Amino acid sequence: MDPDFDTYRLSDEHEALRDAVRALAEKEIAPYAAEVDEVGRYPVEARAALVKAGFHAVTIPEEYGGQGADELAGCIVIEEVARVCASSSLIPGVNGLGLTPILLSASDDLKKQVLPSIAAGEAMISYALSEREAGSDAASMKTRARREGDSWVLNGTKAWITNAGESTWYTVMAVTDPEKKANGISAFVVHSGDPGFEVGPKERKLGIHGSPTREIYLTDCAIPADRMIGAEGTGFKTALQTLDHTRPTIGAQAVGIAQGALDVAISYVKERKQFGRHLAEFQGLQFMIADMAMKVEAARQLVYVATSRAERGEPNLGFISSAAKCLASDTAMSVTTDAVQLLGGAGYTRDFPVERMMRDAKITQIYEGTNQIQRLVMARALLKS
């Protein structure tokens, strides 16, 4: 394993972006976050604000109508939105996940077909890899695609699809040659208007209530042949490459959630008094705050390093990408739990946002590969070297 974690540098543009996204998030997104969670509705205000500001899919290249920002900028956007509302951070987050396979492997013609509508904010894109019986073991998927003339016909059910029903485009993995196992999986772009495409009911979840998670059903869903991403049989390879780039974005979301909880906790202990003293004056609580902040900053640095290495297209990204996602999500769960503890009874109520942040943090340890899978990836990389 290469121990050289190459440094990154936040440019003035990155810092300005952070300031801009934070200001937008606090003004346009935070006021609706509690209600979005409470009633489980899609954060339309957040989407409108992000699209208006151009923060909904910043990594789309300029030639397709996008901002042309680097992946580090994409992480900063997700982090700052997640600081106030994890559900809303899945607007730029899932756009990034869905379009990454297209950026990595699609033909220029397919990019021109799909990316401009996303860049303009007219459409969103989701990612459809998992199935009920093919989650961590994604290569065992059952969804099939068969060639019929100038079309591919897809049949199957995809599960746990974030923002399904809100997205117009879907990056879908399906088996085109069962005999070849993982090398028989291909990637496609499906449109919500394609015949035979349907979405299921919303899942009832612990957290991220404002981001719908649904199954998608493909029943003799015929799509033009030119909507295959890359060559036939390269879909699973593209999926793994995608995760090398997008796992750090889950880390960024986790860092944002943790930072938001830390900010609330610090404000609370500085104001709340017990035994005639502010909570912030008790050394035991000071140590908790210090540990929380240390973990958040360590996770942030690892996420930024992983993202920067992915941006440069370095080889052997598996370890660093999994490490960033794993550390950051474990940190988010730990820090939000401690934030609830620091607020005591108040932290357990919905009058404060830390209980929501604690519930939202949990999913970051699960999606885009559970943290047990991340540890498998890391161990294999270390033992292989």
mmCIF file of C-alpha atoms in Angstrom:
data_model
loop_
_atom_site.group_PDB
_atom_site.id
_atom_site.type_symbol
_atom_site.label_atom_id
_atom_site.label_comp_id
_atom_site.label_asym_id
_atom_site.label_seq_id
_atom_site.Cartn_x
_atom_site.Cartn_y
_atom_site.Cartn_z
ATOM 1 C CA MET A 1 0.000 0.000 0.000
ATOM 2 C CA ASP A 2 1.386 3.365 -0.971
ATOM 3 C CA PRO A 3 1.684 5.354 2.275
ATOM 4 C CA ASP A 4 2.061 8.646 0.415
ATOM 5 C CA PHE A 5 -1.263 10.415 0.937
ATOM 6 C CA ASP A 6 -0.589 13.212 -1.517
ATOM 7 C CA THR A 7 -1.551 16.612 -0.215
ATOM 8 C CA TYR A 8 -4.374 18.666 -1.616
ATOM 9 C CA ARG A 9 -4.862 22.376 -1.372
ATOM 10 C CA LEU A 10 -8.139 24.203 -1.042
ATOM 11 C CA SER A 11 -7.979 27.054 -3.537
ATOM 12 C CA ASP A 12 -9.492 30.473 -3.003
ATOM 13 C CA GLU A 13 -12.288 29.299 -5.305
ATOM 14 C CA HIS A 14 -12.971 26.305 -3.064
ATOM 15 C CA GLU A 15 -13.143 28.515 0.012
ATOM 16 C CA ALA A 16 -15.436 30.970 -1.766
ATOM 17 C CA LEU A 17 -17.625 28.068 -2.834
ATOM 18 C CA ARG A 18 -17.881 26.863 0.765
ATOM 19 C CA ASP A 19 -18.925 30.314 1.933
ATOM 20 C CA ALA A 20 -21.520 30.590 -0.820
ATOM 21 C CA VAL A 21 -23.027 27.156 -0.231
ATOM 22 C CA ARG A 22 -23.087 27.672 3.555
ATOM 23 C CA ALA A 23 -24.887 30.986 3.182
ATOM 24 C CA LEU A 24 -27.408 29.447 0.801
ATOM 25 C CA ALA A 25 -27.903 26.387 3.017
ATOM 26 C CA GLU A 26 -28.525 28.427 6.147
ATOM 27 C CA LYS A 27 -30.941 30.805 4.406
ATOM 28 C CA GLU A 28 -32.773 28.592 1.919
ATOM 29 C CA ILE A 29 -32.493 25.019 3.248
ATOM 30 C CA ALA A 30 -32.113 24.979 7.046
ATOM 31 C CA PRO A 31 -35.501 26.660 7.739
ATOM 32 C CA TYR A 32 -37.305 23.724 6.103
ATOM 33 C CA ALA A 33 -35.140 20.845 7.343
ATOM 34 C CA ALA A 34 -37.184 19.928 10.430
ATOM 35 C CA GLU A 35 -40.501 19.988 8.546
ATOM 36 C CA VAL A 36 -39.069 18.005 5.641
ATOM 37 C CA ASP A 37 -38.013 15.326 8.136
ATOM 38 C CA GLU A 38 -41.214 15.473 10.167
ATOM 39 C CA VAL A 39 -43.634 14.971 7.280
ATOM 40 C CA GLY A 40 -41.282 13.061 4.994
ATOM 41 C CA ARG A 41 -41.614 15.355 2.005
ATOM 42 C CA TYR A 42 -39.170 16.044 -0.780
ATOM 43 C CA PRO A 43 -37.177 19.264 -0.106
ATOM 44 C CA VAL A 44 -38.456 21.278 -3.065
ATOM 45 C CA GLU A 45 -37.086 24.511 -1.608
ATOM 46 C CA ALA A 46 -33.605 23.025 -1.433
ATOM 47 C CA ARG A 47 -33.746 21.771 -4.998
ATOM 48 C CA ALA A 48 -34.958 25.130 -6.306
ATOM 49 C CA ALA A 49 -32.240 27.007 -4.417
ATOM 50 C CA LEU A 50 -29.469 24.618 -5.466
ATOM 51 C CA VAL A 51 -30.528 24.693 -9.120
ATOM 52 C CA LYS A 52 -30.808 28.485 -9.148
ATOM 53 C CA ALA A 53 -27.297 28.794 -7.709
ATOM 54 C CA GLY A 54 -25.869 26.053 -9.943
ATOM 55 C CA PHE A 55 -24.915 23.828 -7.000
ATOM 56 C CA HIS A 56 -27.063 20.786 -7.894
ATOM 57 C CA ALA A 57 -24.512 19.047 -10.171
ATOM 58 C CA VAL A 58 -21.307 21.076 -10.230
ATOM 59 C CA THR A 59 -19.025 18.423 -11.736
ATOM 60 C CA ILE A 60 -20.715 18.268 -15.159
ATOM 61 C CA PRO A 61 -18.171 19.575 -17.709
ATOM 62 C CA GLU A 62 -18.753 22.953 -19.307
ATOM 63 C CA GLU A 63 -19.097 21.406 -22.778
ATOM 64 C CA TYR A 64 -22.344 19.793 -21.610
ATOM 65 C CA GLY A 65 -23.669 22.949 -19.970
ATOM 66 C CA GLY A 66 -22.224 22.342 -16.509
ATOM 67 C CA GLN A 67 -19.965 24.182 -14.106
ATOM 68 C CA GLY A 68 -16.921 22.036 -14.838
ATOM 69 C CA ALA A 69 -15.972 21.983 -11.145
ATOM 70 C CA ASP A 70 -13.605 19.378 -9.739
ATOM 71 C CA GLU A 71 -14.649 16.535 -7.446
ATOM 72 C CA LEU A 72 -13.370 18.346 -4.364
ATOM 73 C CA ALA A 73 -15.801 21.171 -5.111
ATOM 74 C CA GLY A 74 -18.558 18.581 -5.399
ATOM 75 C CA CYS A 75 -17.680 17.238 -1.945
ATOM 76 C CA ILE A 76 -17.696 20.720 -0.440
ATOM 77 C CA VAL A 77 -21.199 21.345 -1.786
ATOM 78 C CA ILE A 78 -22.486 18.064 -0.342
ATOM 79 C CA GLU A 79 -20.757 18.669 2.999
ATOM 80 C CA GLU A 80 -22.163 22.150 3.479
ATOM 81 C CA VAL A 81 -25.714 21.169 2.546
ATOM 82 C CA ALA A 82 -25.553 18.081 4.799
ATOM 83 C CA ARG A 83 -24.498 20.322 7.678
ATOM 84 C CA VAL A 84 -28.085 21.605 7.819
ATOM 85 C CA CYS A 85 -30.097 18.900 6.005
ATOM 86 C CA ALA A 86 -28.847 15.460 5.036
ATOM 87 C CA SER A 87 -31.894 14.793 2.852
ATOM 88 C CA SER A 88 -31.180 17.889 0.769
ATOM 89 C CA SER A 89 -27.519 16.953 0.376
ATOM 90 C CA LEU A 90 -28.681 13.907 -1.588
ATOM 91 C CA ILE A 91 -29.759 16.215 -4.415
ATOM 92 C CA PRO A 92 -26.159 17.030 -5.455
ATOM 93 C CA GLY A 93 -24.935 13.736 -3.980
ATOM 94 C CA VAL A 94 -27.138 11.418 -6.004
ATOM 95 C CA ASN A 95 -26.805 13.514 -9.150
ATOM 96 C CA GLY A 96 -23.076 12.997 -8.776
ATOM 97 C CA LEU A 97 -23.471 9.261 -8.245
ATOM 98 C CA GLY A 98 -25.794 8.790 -11.198
ATOM 99 C CA LEU A 99 -23.769 10.816 -13.662
ATOM 100 C CA THR A 100 -20.297 9.518 -12.708
ATOM 101 C CA PRO A 101 -20.627 6.281 -14.744
ATOM 102 C CA ILE A 102 -21.607 8.425 -17.724
ATOM 103 C CA LEU A 103 -18.628 10.740 -17.245
ATOM 104 C CA LEU A 104 -16.292 7.763 -16.862
ATOM 105 C CA SER A 105 -17.464 5.451 -19.641
ATOM 106 C CA ALA A 106 -20.224 6.792 -21.880
ATOM 107 C CA SER A 107 -19.840 7.871 -25.496
ATOM 108 C CA ASP A 108 -19.829 11.567 -26.279
ATOM 109 C CA ASP A 109 -23.200 11.182 -27.995
ATOM 110 C CA LEU A 110 -24.748 9.647 -24.881
ATOM 111 C CA LYS A 111 -23.246 12.385 -22.712
ATOM 112 C CA LYS A 112 -24.839 14.972 -24.999
ATOM 113 C CA GLN A 113 -28.146 13.129 -24.714
ATOM 114 C CA VAL A 114 -28.251 13.060 -20.921
ATOM 115 C CA LEU A 115 -25.993 15.603 -19.226
ATOM 116 C CA PRO A 116 -27.341 18.950 -20.511
ATOM 117 C CA SER A 117 -30.789 18.433 -18.977
ATOM 118 C CA ILE A 118 -29.192 17.631 -15.616
ATOM 119 C CA ALA A 119 -26.819 20.583 -15.861
ATOM 120 C CA ALA A 120 -29.779 22.877 -16.561
ATOM 121 C CA GLY A 121 -31.638 21.564 -13.521
ATOM 122 C CA GLU A 122 -34.483 20.281 -15.677
ATOM 123 C CA ALA A 123 -33.763 16.667 -14.687
ATOM 124 C CA MET A 124 -32.009 14.640 -12.012
ATOM 125 C CA ILE A 125 -30.353 11.246 -12.262
ATOM 126 C CA SER A 126 -30.345 8.279 -9.870
ATOM 127 C CA TYR A 127 -28.159 5.186 -9.661
ATOM 128 C CA ALA A 128 -29.633 1.681 -9.809
ATOM 129 C CA LEU A 129 -27.213 -1.093 -8.886
ATOM 130 C CA SER A 130 -28.673 -2.841 -5.826
ATOM 131 C CA GLU A 131 -31.430 -5.448 -5.664
ATOM 132 C CA ARG A 132 -33.178 -7.029 -2.682
ATOM 133 C CA GLU A 133 -30.960 -10.119 -2.936
ATOM 134 C CA ALA A 134 -27.950 -8.354 -4.442
ATOM 135 C CA GLY A 135 -26.783 -5.613 -2.117
ATOM 136 C CA SER A 136 -23.248 -6.163 -0.877
ATOM 137 C CA ASP A 137 -23.035 -9.003 -3.418
ATOM 138 C CA ALA A 138 -24.023 -6.761 -6.323
ATOM 139 C CA ALA A 139 -22.576 -9.121 -8.944
ATOM 140 C CA SER A 140 -25.370 -11.615 -8.199
ATOM 141 C CA MET A 141 -28.034 -9.257 -9.622
ATOM 142 C CA LYS A 142 -30.975 -10.784 -11.492
ATOM 143 C CA THR A 143 -32.015 -7.861 -13.703
ATOM 144 C CA ARG A 144 -31.582 -8.866 -17.351
ATOM 145 C CA ALA A 145 -31.140 -6.977 -20.610
ATOM 146 C CA ARG A 146 -31.532 -8.608 -24.025
ATOM 147 C CA ARG A 147 -30.822 -7.136 -27.429
ATOM 148 C CA GLU A 148 -33.740 -6.801 -29.822
ATOM 149 C CA GLY A 149 -32.818 -5.024 -33.059
ATOM 150 C CA ASP A 150 -32.001 -1.405 -32.290
ATOM 151 C CA SER A 151 -33.105 -1.699 -28.665
ATOM 152 C CA TRP A 152 -32.174 -3.253 -25.359
ATOM 153 C CA VAL A 153 -35.066 -4.684 -23.368
ATOM 154 C CA LEU A 154 -34.646 -4.673 -19.585
ATOM 155 C CA ASN A 155 -36.501 -6.799 -17.043
ATOM 156 C CA GLY A 156 -36.007 -6.774 -13.289
ATOM 157 C CA THR A 157 -36.415 -4.856 -10.048
ATOM 158 C CA LYS A 158 -33.854 -2.523 -8.513
ATOM 159 C CA ALA A 159 -34.030 -1.714 -4.801
ATOM 160 C CA TRP A 160 -33.012 1.128 -2.476
ATOM 161 C CA ILE A 161 -32.924 3.684 -5.293
ATOM 162 C CA THR A 162 -32.360 7.112 -3.810
ATOM 163 C CA ASN A 163 -34.554 9.904 -5.210
ATOM 164 C CA ALA A 164 -36.449 7.405 -7.384
ATOM 165 C CA GLY A 165 -39.624 9.059 -8.595
ATOM 166 C CA GLU A 166 -37.973 12.486 -8.489
ATOM 167 C CA SER A 167 -35.250 11.647 -11.014
ATOM 168 C CA THR A 168 -35.812 11.616 -14.764
ATOM 169 C CA TRP A 169 -32.727 9.563 -15.666
ATOM 170 C CA TYR A 170 -31.471 6.323 -14.095
ATOM 171 C CA THR A 171 -28.101 4.635 -14.500
ATOM 172 C CA VAL A 172 -29.049 0.946 -14.416
ATOM 173 C CA MET A 173 -26.855 -2.142 -14.207
ATOM 174 C CA ALA A 174 -28.212 -5.312 -15.826
ATOM 175 C CA VAL A 175 -26.930 -8.727 -16.885
ATOM 176 C CA THR A 176 -26.457 -9.104 -20.636
ATOM 177 C CA ASP A 177 -24.566 -12.433 -20.506
ATOM 178 C CA PRO A 178 -25.261 -14.608 -17.435
ATOM 179 C CA GLU A 179 -22.484 -17.040 -18.378
ATOM 180 C CA LYS A 180 -19.814 -14.389 -17.806
ATOM 181 C CA LYS A 181 -21.000 -13.469 -14.283
ATOM 182 C CA ALA A 182 -19.534 -10.055 -13.315
ATOM 183 C CA ASN A 183 -18.081 -9.655 -16.812
ATOM 184 C CA GLY A 184 -21.571 -10.152 -18.227
ATOM 185 C CA ILE A 185 -23.002 -7.045 -16.556
ATOM 186 C CA SER A 186 -23.618 -3.922 -18.644
ATOM 187 C CA ALA A 187 -24.611 -0.362 -17.780
ATOM 188 C CA PHE A 188 -27.519 1.545 -19.312
ATOM 189 C CA VAL A 189 -29.251 4.897 -19.051
ATOM 190 C CA VAL A 190 -33.019 4.591 -18.594
ATOM 191 C CA HIS A 191 -35.499 7.477 -18.833
ATOM 192 C CA SER A 192 -38.547 7.665 -16.584
ATOM 193 C CA GLY A 193 -40.689 7.988 -19.700
ATOM 194 C CA ASP A 194 -39.451 4.750 -21.244
ATOM 195 C CA PRO A 195 -42.214 2.151 -21.701
ATOM 196 C CA GLY A 196 -42.134 -0.488 -18.989
ATOM 197 C CA PHE A 197 -40.493 1.783 -16.379
ATOM 198 C CA GLU A 198 -42.275 2.224 -13.057
ATOM 199 C CA VAL A 199 -41.398 3.244 -9.497
ATOM 200 C CA GLY A 200 -42.626 1.599 -6.319
ATOM 201 C CA PRO A 201 -43.880 3.093 -3.035
ATOM 202 C CA LYS A 202 -41.562 4.999 -0.723
ATOM 203 C CA GLU A 203 -39.657 3.006 1.871
ATOM 204 C CA ARG A 204 -40.356 3.900 5.508
ATOM 205 C CA LYS A 205 -36.934 4.727 6.893
ATOM 206 C CA LEU A 206 -35.104 5.627 10.097
ATOM 207 C CA GLY A 207 -33.680 8.815 8.603
ATOM 208 C CA ILE A 208 -33.222 10.944 5.460
ATOM 209 C CA HIS A 209 -37.024 11.213 5.372
ATOM 210 C CA GLY A 210 -36.925 13.986 2.768
ATOM 211 C CA SER A 211 -35.143 11.854 0.200
ATOM 212 C CA PRO A 212 -37.453 9.208 -1.285
ATOM 213 C CA THR A 213 -36.089 5.683 -1.537
ATOM 214 C CA ARG A 214 -38.037 3.345 -3.804
ATOM 215 C CA GLU A 215 -37.767 0.251 -5.931
ATOM 216 C CA ILE A 216 -37.846 0.670 -9.690
ATOM 217 C CA TYR A 217 -39.587 -1.902 -11.868
ATOM 218 C CA LEU A 218 -38.421 -2.676 -15.396
ATOM 219 C CA THR A 219 -40.983 -4.725 -17.325
ATOM 220 C CA ASP A 220 -39.985 -5.277 -20.951
ATOM 221 C CA CYS A 221 -38.512 -1.782 -20.708
ATOM 222 C CA ALA A 222 -37.212 -1.036 -24.200
ATOM 223 C CA ILE A 223 -34.508 1.599 -24.605
ATOM 224 C CA PRO A 224 -32.484 2.664 -27.647
ATOM 225 C CA ALA A 225 -29.304 0.633 -28.114
ATOM 226 C CA ASP A 226 -27.173 3.786 -27.945
ATOM 227 C CA ARG A 227 -28.099 4.206 -24.274
ATOM 228 C CA MET A 228 -25.638 1.531 -23.201
ATOM 229 C CA ILE A 229 -22.795 3.061 -21.182
ATOM 230 C CA GLY A 230 -19.496 1.886 -22.634
ATOM 231 C CA ALA A 231 -19.038 -1.540 -24.177
ATOM 232 C CA GLU A 232 -21.193 -4.562 -23.403
ATOM 233 C CA GLY A 233 -19.933 -6.446 -20.349
ATOM 234 C CA THR A 234 -18.077 -3.472 -18.826
ATOM 235 C CA GLY A 235 -20.892 -2.357 -16.519
ATOM 236 C CA PHE A 236 -19.622 -3.910 -13.317
ATOM 237 C CA LYS A 237 -16.143 -2.516 -13.903
ATOM 238 C CA THR A 238 -17.713 0.907 -14.415
ATOM 239 C CA ALA A 239 -19.737 0.455 -11.211
ATOM 240 C CA LEU A 240 -16.591 -0.280 -9.188
ATOM 241 C CA GLN A 241 -14.744 2.665 -10.744
ATOM 242 C CA THR A 242 -17.737 4.846 -9.930
ATOM 243 C CA LEU A 243 -17.620 3.855 -6.265
ATOM 244 C CA ASP A 244 -13.942 4.825 -6.077
ATOM 245 C CA HIS A 245 -15.037 8.346 -7.010
ATOM 246 C CA THR A 246 -18.308 8.537 -5.101
ATOM 247 C CA ARG A 247 -17.597 6.824 -1.779
ATOM 248 C CA PRO A 248 -15.732 9.960 -0.651
ATOM 249 C CA THR A 249 -18.894 11.959 -1.388
ATOM 250 C CA ILE A 250 -20.709 9.838 1.195
ATOM 251 C CA GLY A 251 -17.807 10.694 3.469
ATOM 252 C CA ALA A 252 -18.440 14.366 2.707
ATOM 253 C CA GLN A 253 -22.108 13.980 3.579
ATOM 254 C CA ALA A 254 -21.134 12.271 6.840
ATOM 255 C CA VAL A 255 -18.651 15.034 7.684
ATOM 256 C CA GLY A 256 -21.344 17.628 7.057
ATOM 257 C CA ILE A 257 -23.838 15.859 9.320
ATOM 258 C CA ALA A 258 -21.201 15.527 12.055
ATOM 259 C CA GLN A 259 -20.157 19.173 11.736
ATOM 260 C CA GLY A 260 -23.762 20.295 12.016
ATOM 261 C CA ALA A 261 -24.254 18.276 15.187
ATOM 262 C CA LEU A 262 -20.981 19.554 16.645
ATOM 263 C CA ASP A 263 -21.989 23.159 15.948
ATOM 264 C CA VAL A 264 -25.312 22.686 17.729
ATOM 265 C CA ALA A 265 -23.633 20.980 20.688
ATOM 266 C CA ILE A 266 -21.037 23.734 21.104
ATOM 267 C CA SER A 267 -23.706 26.421 21.017
ATOM 268 C CA TYR A 268 -25.818 24.556 23.560
ATOM 269 C CA VAL A 269 -23.096 23.899 26.156
ATOM 270 C CA LYS A 270 -22.043 27.557 25.992
ATOM 271 C CA GLU A 271 -25.571 28.686 26.837
ATOM 272 C CA ARG A 272 -26.958 25.975 29.149
ATOM 273 C CA LYS A 273 -26.268 26.263 32.891
ATOM 274 C CA GLN A 274 -26.265 23.573 35.581
ATOM 275 C CA PHE A 275 -25.013 23.905 39.175
ATOM 276 C CA GLY A 276 -24.565 27.627 38.543
ATOM 277 C CA ARG A 277 -22.057 27.126 35.717
ATOM 278 C CA HIS A 278 -22.244 26.866 31.955
ATOM 279 C CA LEU A 279 -21.898 23.291 30.723
ATOM 280 C CA ALA A 280 -18.900 24.437 28.693
ATOM 281 C CA GLU A 281 -17.007 25.033 31.941
ATOM 282 C CA PHE A 282 -17.067 21.350 32.929
ATOM 283 C CA GLN A 283 -13.849 19.637 31.884
ATOM 284 C CA GLY A 284 -15.517 16.310 31.161
ATOM 285 C CA LEU A 285 -17.755 17.967 28.579
ATOM 286 C CA GLN A 286 -14.856 19.991 27.196
ATOM 287 C CA PHE A 287 -13.055 16.720 26.498
ATOM 288 C CA MET A 288 -16.126 15.367 24.708
ATOM 289 C CA ILE A 289 -16.285 18.456 22.496
ATOM 290 C CA ALA A 290 -12.555 18.246 21.778
ATOM 291 C CA ASP A 291 -12.789 14.571 20.795
ATOM 292 C CA MET A 292 -15.785 15.242 18.564
ATOM 293 C CA ALA A 293 -14.041 18.072 16.745
ATOM 294 C CA MET A 294 -10.827 16.059 16.372
ATOM 295 C CA LYS A 295 -12.719 13.194 14.751
ATOM 296 C CA VAL A 296 -14.608 15.497 12.399
ATOM 297 C CA GLU A 297 -11.449 17.218 11.229
ATOM 298 C CA ALA A 298 -9.595 13.933 10.725
ATOM 299 C CA ALA A 299 -12.491 12.587 8.660
ATOM 300 C CA ARG A 300 -12.684 15.787 6.612
ATOM 301 C CA GLN A 301 -8.984 15.646 5.761
ATOM 302 C CA LEU A 302 -9.193 11.998 4.676
ATOM 303 C CA VAL A 303 -12.251 12.708 2.519
ATOM 304 C CA TYR A 304 -10.494 15.596 0.800
ATOM 305 C CA VAL A 305 -7.345 13.559 0.192
ATOM 306 C CA ALA A 306 -9.344 10.646 -1.248
ATOM 307 C CA THR A 307 -11.331 12.969 -3.484
ATOM 308 C CA SER A 308 -8.216 14.711 -4.730
ATOM 309 C CA ARG A 309 -6.550 11.405 -5.573
ATOM 310 C CA ALA A 310 -9.645 10.241 -7.440
ATOM 311 C CA GLU A 311 -9.740 13.530 -9.342
ATOM 312 C CA ARG A 312 -6.176 12.927 -10.492
ATOM 313 C CA GLY A 313 -7.125 9.455 -11.669
ATOM 314 C CA GLU A 314 -4.546 7.731 -9.505
ATOM 315 C CA PRO A 315 -4.449 3.920 -9.523
ATOM 316 C CA ASN A 316 -5.444 1.730 -6.575
ATOM 317 C CA LEU A 317 -8.110 4.067 -5.195
ATOM 318 C CA GLY A 318 -9.956 1.258 -3.419
ATOM 319 C CA PHE A 319 -8.231 1.633 -0.056
ATOM 320 C CA ILE A 320 -8.324 5.411 0.235
ATOM 321 C CA SER A 321 -11.912 5.763 -1.019
ATOM 322 C CA SER A 322 -13.198 3.076 1.343
ATOM 323 C CA ALA A 323 -11.171 4.478 4.236
ATOM 324 C CA ALA A 324 -12.626 7.944 3.706
ATOM 325 C CA LYS A 325 -16.204 6.706 3.546
ATOM 326 C CA CYS A 326 -15.751 4.354 6.494
ATOM 327 C CA LEU A 327 -13.991 6.747 8.848
ATOM 328 C CA ALA A 328 -16.298 9.643 8.065
ATOM 329 C CA SER A 329 -19.500 7.652 8.505
ATOM 330 C CA ASP A 330 -18.328 6.041 11.749
ATOM 331 C CA THR A 331 -17.400 9.542 12.898
ATOM 332 C CA ALA A 332 -20.827 10.906 11.986
ATOM 333 C CA MET A 333 -22.556 8.204 14.021
ATOM 334 C CA SER A 334 -20.243 8.761 16.990
ATOM 335 C CA VAL A 335 -20.383 12.564 16.940
ATOM 336 C CA THR A 336 -24.153 12.814 16.503
ATOM 337 C CA THR A 337 -24.675 10.324 19.350
ATOM 338 C CA ASP A 338 -22.407 12.412 21.574
ATOM 339 C CA ALA A 339 -24.239 15.581 20.519
ATOM 340 C CA VAL A 340 -27.543 14.067 21.677
ATOM 341 C CA GLN A 341 -25.844 13.157 24.963
ATOM 342 C CA LEU A 342 -24.485 16.672 25.474
ATOM 343 C CA LEU A 343 -27.941 18.158 25.006
ATOM 344 C CA GLY A 344 -29.400 15.627 27.444
ATOM 345 C CA GLY A 345 -33.187 15.443 27.452
ATOM 346 C CA ALA A 346 -33.363 18.328 24.989
ATOM 347 C CA GLY A 347 -31.226 16.363 22.542
ATOM 348 C CA TYR A 348 -33.732 13.532 22.578
ATOM 349 C CA THR A 349 -36.554 15.808 21.454
ATOM 350 C CA ARG A 350 -37.358 17.140 18.010
ATOM 351 C CA ASP A 351 -37.055 20.681 19.324
ATOM 352 C CA PHE A 352 -33.347 20.403 18.481
ATOM 353 C CA PRO A 353 -31.890 18.989 15.256
ATOM 354 C CA VAL A 354 -29.354 16.586 16.753
ATOM 355 C CA GLU A 355 -31.771 13.642 17.050
ATOM 356 C CA ARG A 356 -32.528 14.039 13.332
ATOM 357 C CA MET A 357 -28.828 14.232 12.569
ATOM 358 C CA MET A 358 -28.222 11.070 14.596
ATOM 359 C CA ARG A 359 -30.908 9.212 12.620
ATOM 360 C CA ASP A 360 -29.612 10.588 9.318
ATOM 361 C CA ALA A 361 -26.014 9.653 10.133
ATOM 362 C CA LYS A 362 -26.799 5.944 10.335
ATOM 363 C CA ILE A 363 -27.399 5.503 6.618
ATOM 364 C CA THR A 364 -23.899 6.743 5.795
ATOM 365 C CA GLN A 365 -22.554 3.544 7.396
ATOM 366 C CA ILE A 366 -24.764 1.464 5.104
ATOM 367 C CA TYR A 367 -25.220 2.810 1.586
ATOM 368 C CA GLU A 368 -22.617 2.706 -1.175
ATOM 369 C CA GLY A 369 -21.253 -0.336 0.598
ATOM 370 C CA THR A 370 -21.675 -1.124 4.292
ATOM 371 C CA ASN A 371 -18.695 -0.327 6.460
ATOM 372 C CA GLN A 372 -18.062 -4.041 6.783
ATOM 373 C CA ILE A 373 -17.622 -4.141 3.003
ATOM 374 C CA GLN A 374 -15.352 -1.074 3.198
ATOM 375 C CA ARG A 375 -13.136 -2.923 5.651
ATOM 376 C CA LEU A 376 -13.053 -5.908 3.308
ATOM 377 C CA VAL A 377 -11.959 -3.659 0.446
ATOM 378 C CA MET A 378 -9.286 -2.041 2.597
ATOM 379 C CA ALA A 379 -7.968 -5.343 3.923
ATOM 380 C CA ARG A 380 -7.748 -6.855 0.436
ATOM 381 C CA ALA A 381 -5.844 -3.821 -0.819
ATOM 382 C CA LEU A 382 -3.394 -4.026 2.074
ATOM 383 C CA LEU A 383 -2.860 -7.781 1.847
ATOM 384 C CA LYS A 384 -2.548 -7.700 -1.938
ATOM 385 C CA SER A 385 0.282 -5.184 -1.680
#
